[in-house]
């Protein structure tokens, strides 16, 4: 049986010794003949895809985690000022900054879709235009969101927060106004670089800025005693450091000489098709991020809001740390999917989706175990208040469940971004999160004795339903059709007249 197979499939003979050297075209050919491939081959193919995935995701995870750690460290320092100031900073970070982050990240994710598919199709010149277009749109959004930041105190009171917490939240939010404009520039630039597999330099930049941020925050809060204002302004400054180093790399590095050809008026042309994809991306991720952050907002309405907010905020910081780890993996999944769709490889696209999900679920099991084992120590890193520590320890099992779900849901969202399904996922998020999950959370939180735990259980129900729906949609996807859609999308969004498939479907 082996003899005839090797004669009929000479590619397998070559790959038998050098599979790591094969390109996507060759792997697509092997997957086309999957009926002829044995178990040994599936293991080798899994290793081939895993190597590419980790080459992308290792640095992407570092970028995502260390960008998030900027806010994480800021809240850790404010947590040692007072419980009230931590509550104010937390509610502003969730209710105000969280909204802006969701919008900016969502709008920037369209860069991953279009630039990733352009890179896979070897249409490099279009990528710089798409990045500039995204920056223009995000700067417009930043201008509008500035009013939300400035009047955040009134917004937080309207949400039902106490006057003292809302006042502290406003102080913190106003110091984050410069960060808005840094978001608008840095988010598209980072996704522009990730789409062309430039991830290691981004990781070095993120780690370097993080180390500077820790030093500056310590000086502003602990040494100079500038309080919440010092903490928030330092966070804004650190994000501008990211903008500067990202921009210098794009302009100076020879790695971007084909994809970045300078500022161009073409960024203003064909902006409507791109805006529609951007708007869908923003709605998709904003609904997703706000649903998770809504747990903190609702907790502020419960009895004893300071303890409720502090305990849930500490848990959410660790949950968000895991989310950002998975967002790094999700970004890699998005790049892999968009690149292979742009290159006309439906079989390899589907295989990439399977590999990344298997990998992320395994990692989430480990993270869930760590949270359960070290739940007391993790709470003590934020506070020395015994009441808060006890409340955090009681909530950690729910955090562990959420962490496990994060092993699936963000990855499938990354696949959706790479495929350009943002508008579909937006409807799914609206239904599962806000029509089903949130009402359950409110009932369990306010009409039972569960309190914060009841709110969290409702959140988990919504996430579980959304995850099951995305699994169903992904499993039923016709990847050949998605390749055709990718060509059409790139043609419209990049304002190009023609685009041919690199490989026949």
Short mmCIF file of C-alpha atoms in Angstrom, two decimals:
data_model
loop_
_atom_site.label_atom_id
_atom_site.label_comp_id
_atom_site.label_asym_id
_atom_site.label_seq_id
_atom_site.Cartn_x
_atom_site.Cartn_y
_atom_site.Cartn_z
CA UNK A 1 0.00 0.00 0.00
CA UNK A 2 2.86 2.35 0.83
CA UNK A 3 4.66 1.78 -2.49
CA UNK A 4 1.84 2.87 -4.84
CA UNK A 5 0.95 5.78 -2.56
CA UNK A 6 4.47 7.22 -2.78
CA UNK A 7 4.47 6.87 -6.56
CA UNK A 8 1.13 8.64 -6.89
CA UNK A 9 2.00 11.39 -4.39
CA UNK A 10 5.64 12.48 -4.99
CA UNK A 11 5.00 15.59 -2.87
CA UNK A 12 4.63 13.38 0.18
CA UNK A 13 8.02 11.83 -0.54
CA UNK A 14 9.66 15.26 -0.53
CA UNK A 15 7.74 16.36 2.55
CA UNK A 16 8.63 13.12 4.36
CA UNK A 17 12.06 14.52 5.16
CA UNK A 18 11.57 18.28 4.76
CA UNK A 19 7.99 19.13 5.73
CA UNK A 20 9.13 22.15 7.73
CA UNK A 21 10.57 23.63 4.52
CA UNK A 22 7.33 23.36 2.54
CA UNK A 23 5.27 26.44 1.75
CA UNK A 24 1.54 27.02 2.02
CA UNK A 25 0.92 25.97 -1.58
CA UNK A 26 2.46 22.55 -0.95
CA UNK A 27 0.60 22.04 2.34
CA UNK A 28 -2.66 22.97 0.59
CA UNK A 29 -1.91 20.30 -2.02
CA UNK A 30 -1.34 17.70 0.70
CA UNK A 31 -4.58 18.65 2.45
CA UNK A 32 -6.43 18.35 -0.87
CA UNK A 33 -5.43 14.66 -0.76
CA UNK A 34 -6.26 14.20 2.92
CA UNK A 35 -7.98 10.89 2.17
CA UNK A 36 -4.56 9.51 1.28
CA UNK A 37 -2.83 10.93 4.38
CA UNK A 38 -2.37 8.67 7.41
CA UNK A 39 -2.26 9.47 11.12
CA UNK A 40 1.50 10.04 10.98
CA UNK A 41 0.93 12.78 8.43
CA UNK A 42 -1.71 14.56 10.46
CA UNK A 43 0.77 14.82 13.34
CA UNK A 44 3.38 16.33 11.02
CA UNK A 45 0.89 18.75 9.53
CA UNK A 46 -0.23 19.76 13.03
CA UNK A 47 3.42 20.45 13.92
CA UNK A 48 3.91 22.47 10.71
CA UNK A 49 0.92 24.69 11.45
CA UNK A 50 1.80 24.96 15.15
CA UNK A 51 5.27 26.21 14.26
CA UNK A 52 3.82 29.01 12.15
CA UNK A 53 1.15 29.78 14.76
CA UNK A 54 3.63 30.11 17.61
CA UNK A 55 6.04 32.07 15.47
CA UNK A 56 3.26 34.63 15.15
CA UNK A 57 1.47 34.22 18.45
CA UNK A 58 4.43 34.21 20.85
CA UNK A 59 5.29 37.79 20.00
CA UNK A 60 1.63 38.76 19.52
CA UNK A 61 0.84 37.47 23.02
CA UNK A 62 3.71 39.54 24.44
CA UNK A 63 2.39 42.63 22.64
CA UNK A 64 -1.19 42.11 23.81
CA UNK A 65 -0.29 41.24 27.41
CA UNK A 66 2.26 44.02 27.92
CA UNK A 67 -0.02 46.64 26.35
CA UNK A 68 -2.71 45.55 28.81
CA UNK A 69 -0.17 45.47 31.65
CA UNK A 70 0.20 49.23 31.28
CA UNK A 71 -3.32 49.65 32.68
CA UNK A 72 -2.87 46.68 35.03
CA UNK A 73 0.16 48.26 36.73
CA UNK A 74 -1.58 51.64 36.93
CA UNK A 75 -4.51 50.08 38.80
CA UNK A 76 -2.14 48.20 41.10
CA UNK A 77 -0.54 51.48 42.16
CA UNK A 78 -3.89 53.24 42.61
CA UNK A 79 -5.13 50.27 44.66
CA UNK A 80 -2.60 51.16 47.35
CA UNK A 81 -3.84 54.78 47.56
CA UNK A 82 -7.27 53.94 48.99
CA UNK A 83 -10.25 51.65 48.37
CA UNK A 84 -12.27 54.63 47.08
CA UNK A 85 -9.63 55.73 44.57
CA UNK A 86 -9.24 52.15 43.34
CA UNK A 87 -13.01 51.93 42.89
CA UNK A 88 -13.06 55.23 40.95
CA UNK A 89 -10.14 54.26 38.74
CA UNK A 90 -11.63 50.82 38.15
CA UNK A 91 -15.06 52.10 37.16
CA UNK A 92 -13.50 54.69 34.82
CA UNK A 93 -11.19 52.07 33.37
CA UNK A 94 -14.16 49.79 32.67
CA UNK A 95 -17.04 52.13 31.90
CA UNK A 96 -15.14 54.85 30.03
CA UNK A 97 -11.76 53.53 28.91
CA UNK A 98 -13.28 50.10 28.22
CA UNK A 99 -15.79 51.61 25.81
CA UNK A 100 -13.10 53.54 23.95
CA UNK A 101 -10.80 50.51 23.87
CA UNK A 102 -13.59 48.37 22.42
CA UNK A 103 -14.36 50.90 19.70
CA UNK A 104 -10.71 51.53 18.81
CA UNK A 105 -9.71 47.87 18.88
CA UNK A 106 -12.82 46.93 16.91
CA UNK A 107 -12.23 49.55 14.22
CA UNK A 108 -8.54 48.61 14.00
CA UNK A 109 -9.39 44.92 13.58
CA UNK A 110 -10.59 45.73 10.06
CA UNK A 111 -6.91 46.42 9.30
CA UNK A 112 -6.21 42.78 10.19
CA UNK A 113 -8.92 41.61 7.80
CA UNK A 114 -8.02 43.69 4.75
CA UNK A 115 -4.24 43.98 5.23
CA UNK A 116 -3.95 40.31 6.14
CA UNK A 117 -5.77 39.25 2.98
CA UNK A 118 -3.79 41.77 0.90
CA UNK A 119 -0.54 40.36 2.26
CA UNK A 120 -1.63 36.81 1.45
CA UNK A 121 -2.53 37.93 -2.08
CA UNK A 122 0.82 39.76 -2.42
CA UNK A 123 -0.89 43.12 -2.96
CA UNK A 124 1.54 44.96 -0.70
CA UNK A 125 1.02 48.54 -1.86
CA UNK A 126 -2.62 48.47 -0.70
CA UNK A 127 -1.63 47.80 2.92
CA UNK A 128 -0.19 51.23 3.72
CA UNK A 129 -3.28 52.93 2.28
CA UNK A 130 -5.58 50.78 4.42
CA UNK A 131 -3.54 51.58 7.56
CA UNK A 132 -3.74 55.33 6.89
CA UNK A 133 -7.46 55.07 6.23
CA UNK A 134 -7.92 53.36 9.57
CA UNK A 135 -5.96 56.04 11.41
CA UNK A 136 -8.13 58.77 9.89
CA UNK A 137 -11.32 57.04 10.97
CA UNK A 138 -10.01 56.30 14.47
CA UNK A 139 -8.87 59.89 15.00
CA UNK A 140 -12.41 61.00 14.14
CA UNK A 141 -13.76 58.56 16.72
CA UNK A 142 -11.25 59.87 19.29
CA UNK A 143 -12.55 63.41 18.87
CA UNK A 144 -16.10 62.29 19.61
CA UNK A 145 -15.03 60.14 22.57
CA UNK A 146 -13.15 63.07 24.13
CA UNK A 147 -16.50 64.52 25.26
CA UNK A 148 -17.36 61.22 26.97
CA UNK A 149 -14.07 61.29 28.89
CA UNK A 150 -14.41 64.93 29.93
CA UNK A 151 -17.96 64.54 31.22
CA UNK A 152 -17.41 61.02 32.55
CA UNK A 153 -18.52 61.93 36.07
CA UNK A 154 -22.06 62.71 34.90
CA UNK A 155 -22.06 59.55 32.74
CA UNK A 156 -21.02 57.34 35.67
CA UNK A 157 -23.68 58.90 37.92
CA UNK A 158 -26.27 58.27 35.22
CA UNK A 159 -25.19 54.63 35.28
CA UNK A 160 -26.07 54.54 38.97
CA UNK A 161 -22.62 54.92 40.52
CA UNK A 162 -22.29 56.80 43.81
CA UNK A 163 -21.21 60.43 43.69
CA UNK A 164 -17.88 59.80 45.45
CA UNK A 165 -16.91 56.95 43.10
CA UNK A 166 -18.05 58.92 40.02
CA UNK A 167 -15.95 61.94 41.07
CA UNK A 168 -12.81 59.85 41.42
CA UNK A 169 -13.61 58.15 38.12
CA UNK A 170 -13.83 61.50 36.36
CA UNK A 171 -10.45 62.59 37.71
CA UNK A 172 -8.90 59.40 36.36
CA UNK A 173 -10.73 59.55 32.99
CA UNK A 174 -9.76 63.14 32.20
CA UNK A 175 -6.11 62.20 32.58
CA UNK A 176 -6.65 59.51 29.94
CA UNK A 177 -7.82 61.88 27.18
CA UNK A 178 -4.35 61.94 25.50
CA UNK A 179 -4.41 58.14 25.53
CA UNK A 180 -7.46 58.23 23.23
CA UNK A 181 -5.44 59.76 20.40
CA UNK A 182 -2.56 57.39 21.05
CA UNK A 183 -5.02 54.48 20.69
CA UNK A 184 -6.21 55.92 17.39
CA UNK A 185 -2.70 55.79 15.91
CA UNK A 186 -1.09 52.83 17.64
CA UNK A 187 -3.88 50.25 17.15
CA UNK A 188 -3.89 50.45 13.31
CA UNK A 189 -0.08 50.54 13.15
CA UNK A 190 0.26 47.42 15.30
CA UNK A 191 -2.26 45.50 13.20
CA UNK A 192 -0.60 46.71 10.01
CA UNK A 193 2.68 45.19 11.19
CA UNK A 194 1.06 42.00 12.48
CA UNK A 195 -0.71 41.43 9.15
CA UNK A 196 2.69 41.13 7.45
CA UNK A 197 4.08 38.86 10.19
CA UNK A 198 6.26 41.58 11.74
CA UNK A 199 5.69 40.69 15.38
CA UNK A 200 9.06 40.36 17.15
CA UNK A 201 9.89 44.09 16.86
CA UNK A 202 6.44 44.91 18.26
CA UNK A 203 7.15 42.66 21.24
CA UNK A 204 10.45 44.42 21.99
CA UNK A 205 8.72 47.80 21.79
CA UNK A 206 5.90 46.75 24.12
CA UNK A 207 8.22 45.31 26.76
CA UNK A 208 10.50 48.36 26.63
CA UNK A 209 7.61 50.81 27.04
CA UNK A 210 6.17 48.70 29.87
CA UNK A 211 9.42 48.86 31.85
CA UNK A 212 9.54 52.63 31.41
CA UNK A 213 5.88 52.85 32.47
CA UNK A 214 6.50 50.99 35.74
CA UNK A 215 9.28 53.42 36.64
CA UNK A 216 7.29 56.51 35.70
CA UNK A 217 4.17 55.34 37.55
CA UNK A 218 6.20 54.65 40.69
CA UNK A 219 7.69 58.14 40.49
CA UNK A 220 4.31 59.82 39.85
CA UNK A 221 2.27 57.95 42.47
CA UNK A 222 4.64 56.82 45.23
CA UNK A 223 7.44 59.42 45.08
CA UNK A 224 5.84 62.64 43.83
CA UNK A 225 2.39 61.81 45.33
CA UNK A 226 0.38 63.00 42.31
CA UNK A 227 -2.39 60.46 43.03
CA UNK A 228 -4.97 59.51 40.40
CA UNK A 229 -4.06 62.40 38.09
CA UNK A 230 -0.42 61.34 38.05
CA UNK A 231 -1.34 57.70 37.44
CA UNK A 232 -3.66 58.43 34.49
CA UNK A 233 -1.37 61.00 32.83
CA UNK A 234 1.54 58.57 33.10
CA UNK A 235 -0.55 55.89 31.41
CA UNK A 236 -1.35 58.31 28.57
CA UNK A 237 2.31 59.22 28.20
CA UNK A 238 3.35 55.58 27.95
CA UNK A 239 0.87 54.97 25.13
CA UNK A 240 2.38 57.90 23.24
CA UNK A 241 5.78 56.26 23.63
CA UNK A 242 4.26 53.24 21.86
CA UNK A 243 2.98 55.46 19.04
CA UNK A 244 6.40 57.01 18.51
CA UNK A 245 8.35 53.74 18.38
CA UNK A 246 5.72 52.03 16.18
CA UNK A 247 5.80 54.92 13.72
CA UNK A 248 9.59 55.10 13.59
CA UNK A 249 9.79 51.39 12.83
CA UNK A 250 7.25 51.61 9.99
CA UNK A 251 8.96 54.63 8.40
CA UNK A 252 12.59 53.56 8.85
CA UNK A 253 12.62 49.76 8.72
CA UNK A 254 13.37 48.12 5.34
CA UNK A 255 10.83 45.43 6.29
CA UNK A 256 8.03 47.87 5.43
CA UNK A 257 9.49 49.38 2.27
CA UNK A 258 6.98 47.56 0.04
CA UNK A 259 3.94 47.97 2.27
CA UNK A 260 4.51 51.57 3.41
CA UNK A 261 5.27 54.02 0.59
CA UNK A 262 4.51 57.20 2.52
CA UNK A 263 1.43 59.26 3.26
CA UNK A 264 -1.05 59.34 0.41
CA UNK A 265 -4.29 61.11 -0.52
CA UNK A 266 -5.55 57.69 -1.67
CA UNK A 267 -6.44 57.05 1.97
CA UNK A 268 -9.44 59.37 1.48
CA UNK A 269 -10.69 57.42 -1.56
CA UNK A 270 -12.91 54.35 -1.38
CA UNK A 271 -13.37 55.01 2.31
CA UNK A 272 -17.05 53.98 2.48
CA UNK A 273 -16.64 50.20 1.91
CA UNK A 274 -13.83 50.18 4.44
CA UNK A 275 -15.89 52.22 6.90
CA UNK A 276 -18.71 49.65 6.76
CA UNK A 277 -16.28 46.87 7.69
CA UNK A 278 -14.75 49.11 10.36
CA UNK A 279 -18.17 49.91 11.85
CA UNK A 280 -19.11 46.23 11.97
CA UNK A 281 -15.78 45.45 13.66
CA UNK A 282 -16.32 48.19 16.22
CA UNK A 283 -19.84 47.00 17.05
CA UNK A 284 -18.70 43.38 17.29
CA UNK A 285 -15.84 43.98 19.74
CA UNK A 286 -17.52 46.79 21.66
CA UNK A 287 -20.50 44.56 22.42
CA UNK A 288 -18.08 41.82 23.46
CA UNK A 289 -15.81 43.95 25.65
CA UNK A 290 -18.67 45.91 27.23
CA UNK A 291 -20.48 42.72 28.14
CA UNK A 292 -17.50 41.49 30.12
CA UNK A 293 -16.89 44.94 31.62
CA UNK A 294 -20.61 45.27 32.40
CA UNK A 295 -19.97 42.85 35.25
CA UNK A 296 -18.02 45.61 37.00
CA UNK A 297 -20.58 48.32 36.21
CA UNK A 298 -23.50 46.27 37.56
CA UNK A 299 -21.47 45.36 40.65
CA UNK A 300 -21.22 49.05 41.51
CA UNK A 301 -25.01 49.09 41.95
CA UNK A 302 -25.04 46.29 44.55
CA UNK A 303 -25.08 46.88 48.34
CA UNK A 304 -21.67 47.90 49.72
CA UNK A 305 -20.46 49.02 46.27
CA UNK A 306 -16.87 49.75 47.32
CA UNK A 307 -16.18 46.15 48.40
CA UNK A 308 -18.15 44.78 45.43
CA UNK A 309 -16.25 46.94 42.95
CA UNK A 310 -12.84 46.26 44.48
CA UNK A 311 -13.31 42.49 44.60
CA UNK A 312 -14.78 42.17 41.12
CA UNK A 313 -12.20 44.57 39.66
CA UNK A 314 -9.34 42.50 41.03
CA UNK A 315 -10.84 39.32 39.55
CA UNK A 316 -11.49 41.09 36.27
CA UNK A 317 -7.90 42.25 36.06
CA UNK A 318 -6.70 38.66 36.15
CA UNK A 319 -9.46 37.63 33.76
CA UNK A 320 -8.48 40.47 31.44
CA UNK A 321 -4.85 39.37 31.68
CA UNK A 322 -5.95 35.98 30.37
CA UNK A 323 -8.17 37.60 27.74
CA UNK A 324 -5.24 39.65 26.47
CA UNK A 325 -3.05 36.54 26.38
CA UNK A 326 -5.73 34.88 24.25
CA UNK A 327 -6.12 38.04 22.16
CA UNK A 328 -2.47 37.61 21.20
CA UNK A 329 -3.25 34.07 20.10
CA UNK A 330 -6.42 35.36 18.45
CA UNK A 331 -4.42 37.97 16.52
CA UNK A 332 -2.14 35.20 15.24
CA UNK A 333 -5.20 33.14 14.24
CA UNK A 334 -6.63 36.16 12.44
CA UNK A 335 -3.39 36.70 10.52
CA UNK A 336 -3.12 33.02 9.59
CA UNK A 337 -6.74 32.88 8.40
CA UNK A 338 -6.62 36.16 6.46
CA UNK A 339 -3.25 35.32 4.87
CA UNK A 340 -4.41 31.89 3.68
CA UNK A 341 -7.76 33.20 2.45
CA UNK A 342 -5.93 35.91 0.49
CA UNK A 343 -3.60 33.26 -0.93
CA UNK A 344 -6.55 31.10 -2.02
CA UNK A 345 -5.98 28.17 0.40
CA UNK A 346 -9.37 27.02 1.77
CA UNK A 347 -8.14 23.66 3.10
CA UNK A 348 -5.20 25.18 4.96
CA UNK A 349 -7.44 27.92 6.37
CA UNK A 350 -9.76 25.31 7.87
CA UNK A 351 -6.82 23.33 9.25
CA UNK A 352 -5.36 26.49 10.86
CA UNK A 353 -8.66 27.08 12.65
CA UNK A 354 -8.61 23.55 14.10
CA UNK A 355 -5.00 23.80 15.29
CA UNK A 356 -5.36 27.17 17.00
CA UNK A 357 -8.50 26.12 18.88
CA UNK A 358 -6.91 22.90 20.14
CA UNK A 359 -3.90 24.89 21.31
CA UNK A 360 -5.89 27.60 23.10
CA UNK A 361 -8.13 25.14 24.97
CA UNK A 362 -5.06 23.32 26.33
CA UNK A 363 -3.55 26.59 27.56
CA UNK A 364 -6.82 27.67 29.21
CA UNK A 365 -6.99 24.46 31.24
CA UNK A 366 -3.58 25.29 32.72
CA UNK A 367 -4.55 28.90 33.48
CA UNK A 368 -7.79 27.82 35.18
CA UNK A 369 -5.85 25.49 37.46
CA UNK A 370 -3.39 28.25 38.40
CA UNK A 371 -6.23 30.62 39.38
CA UNK A 372 -7.86 28.00 41.61
CA UNK A 373 -4.60 27.03 43.33
CA UNK A 374 -3.25 30.54 43.98
CA UNK A 375 -6.50 32.49 44.45
CA UNK A 376 -5.57 33.98 47.86
CA UNK A 377 -2.08 35.07 46.81
CA UNK A 378 -3.43 36.65 43.63
CA UNK A 379 -5.83 38.83 45.62
CA UNK A 380 -3.09 39.99 48.03
CA UNK A 381 -1.12 41.45 45.12
CA UNK A 382 -3.78 44.18 44.85
CA UNK A 383 -4.90 44.85 48.41
CA UNK A 384 -4.23 44.19 52.08
CA UNK A 385 -7.90 44.64 53.06
CA UNK A 386 -9.01 41.31 54.63
CA UNK A 387 -12.65 41.77 53.60
CA UNK A 388 -11.71 42.36 49.97
CA UNK A 389 -9.28 39.42 49.96
CA UNK A 390 -12.03 37.09 51.20
CA UNK A 391 -14.49 38.39 48.60
CA UNK A 392 -11.94 37.90 45.82
CA UNK A 393 -11.15 34.33 46.94
CA UNK A 394 -14.86 33.46 46.82
CA UNK A 395 -15.16 34.74 43.24
CA UNK A 396 -12.03 33.04 41.85
CA UNK A 397 -13.81 29.73 40.92
CA UNK A 398 -16.10 31.73 38.61
CA UNK A 399 -13.05 33.47 37.21
CA UNK A 400 -11.55 30.03 36.47
CA UNK A 401 -14.68 29.04 34.50
CA UNK A 402 -14.48 32.26 32.50
CA UNK A 403 -10.81 31.66 31.80
CA UNK A 404 -11.62 28.25 30.36
CA UNK A 405 -14.26 29.75 28.06
CA UNK A 406 -11.63 32.25 26.93
CA UNK A 407 -9.80 29.30 25.43
CA UNK A 408 -12.44 29.13 22.70
CA UNK A 409 -14.41 32.36 22.35
CA UNK A 410 -11.64 34.94 21.56
CA UNK A 411 -10.00 32.54 19.12
CA UNK A 412 -13.23 32.09 17.18
CA UNK A 413 -13.61 35.89 17.19
CA UNK A 414 -10.11 36.11 15.71
CA UNK A 415 -11.13 33.67 13.00
CA UNK A 416 -14.19 35.85 12.34
CA UNK A 417 -11.98 38.95 12.01
CA UNK A 418 -9.61 37.17 9.63
CA UNK A 419 -12.58 36.04 7.55
CA UNK A 420 -14.44 39.36 7.62
CA UNK A 421 -17.53 38.06 9.46
CA UNK A 422 -17.70 40.99 11.89
CA UNK A 423 -21.29 41.94 11.03
CA UNK A 424 -22.52 38.37 11.66
CA UNK A 425 -20.73 38.11 15.01
CA UNK A 426 -22.13 41.53 16.01
CA UNK A 427 -25.67 40.11 15.75
CA UNK A 428 -24.63 36.97 17.64
CA UNK A 429 -23.09 39.08 20.43
CA UNK A 430 -26.16 41.30 20.70
CA UNK A 431 -28.48 38.31 21.06
CA UNK A 432 -26.47 36.03 23.36
CA UNK A 433 -24.98 38.75 25.53
CA UNK A 434 -27.60 41.46 25.90
CA UNK A 435 -30.91 39.80 25.14
CA UNK A 436 -30.16 36.57 27.05
CA UNK A 437 -27.09 36.81 29.29
CA UNK A 438 -27.41 40.29 30.80
CA UNK A 439 -31.05 39.90 31.98
CA UNK A 440 -30.11 36.60 33.65
CA UNK A 441 -27.17 38.34 35.34
CA UNK A 442 -29.39 41.13 36.69
CA UNK A 443 -32.01 38.72 38.01
CA UNK A 444 -29.46 36.48 39.74
CA UNK A 445 -27.53 39.46 41.10
CA UNK A 446 -30.41 41.55 42.45
CA UNK A 447 -33.25 39.09 43.03
CA UNK A 448 -31.31 36.33 44.76
CA UNK A 449 -28.76 36.18 47.56
CA UNK A 450 -25.93 35.44 45.12
CA UNK A 451 -24.99 39.10 44.63
CA UNK A 452 -21.82 39.56 42.58
CA UNK A 453 -21.58 35.80 42.00
CA UNK A 454 -25.08 35.83 40.49
CA UNK A 455 -24.11 38.61 38.10
CA UNK A 456 -21.07 36.62 37.03
CA UNK A 457 -23.11 33.45 36.47
CA UNK A 458 -25.35 35.39 34.10
CA UNK A 459 -22.29 36.64 32.21
CA UNK A 460 -21.02 33.06 31.90
CA UNK A 461 -24.35 31.92 30.43
CA UNK A 462 -24.13 34.56 27.71
CA UNK A 463 -20.50 33.76 26.86
CA UNK A 464 -21.31 30.04 26.71
CA UNK A 465 -24.17 30.61 24.27
CA UNK A 466 -22.04 32.88 22.10
CA UNK A 467 -19.23 30.31 22.04
CA UNK A 468 -21.57 27.49 21.01
CA UNK A 469 -23.01 29.68 18.23
CA UNK A 470 -19.57 30.58 16.88
CA UNK A 471 -18.52 26.91 16.95
CA UNK A 472 -21.61 26.06 14.90
CA UNK A 473 -20.98 28.86 12.38
CA UNK A 474 -17.30 27.97 12.01
CA UNK A 475 -18.01 24.25 11.59
CA UNK A 476 -20.51 24.95 8.78
CA UNK A 477 -18.27 27.41 6.91
CA UNK A 478 -17.52 26.77 3.24
CA UNK A 479 -13.93 27.98 3.05
CA UNK A 480 -13.86 27.97 -0.75
CA UNK A 481 -16.66 30.52 -0.70
CA UNK A 482 -14.75 32.56 1.89
CA UNK A 483 -11.75 32.73 -0.47
CA UNK A 484 -13.97 34.25 -3.15
CA UNK A 485 -15.41 36.74 -0.64
CA UNK A 486 -11.89 37.71 0.44
CA UNK A 487 -10.99 38.66 -3.13
CA UNK A 488 -14.12 40.78 -3.50
CA UNK A 489 -13.63 42.44 -0.11
CA UNK A 490 -10.02 43.34 -0.84
CA UNK A 491 -10.96 44.73 -4.23
CA UNK A 492 -13.52 47.08 -2.66
CA UNK A 493 -11.75 48.00 0.58
CA UNK A 494 -8.34 48.62 -0.98
CA UNK A 495 -9.95 50.50 -3.91
CA UNK A 496 -8.29 48.25 -6.48
CA UNK A 497 -9.59 47.54 -9.94
CA UNK A 498 -8.54 43.93 -10.29
CA UNK A 499 -7.30 41.15 -8.06
CA UNK A 500 -6.58 37.62 -9.17
CA UNK A 501 -6.36 34.59 -6.93
CA UNK A 502 -2.81 33.52 -6.23
CA UNK A 503 -3.84 29.90 -6.31
CA UNK A 504 -6.81 28.30 -8.01
CA UNK A 505 -9.52 27.12 -5.65
#
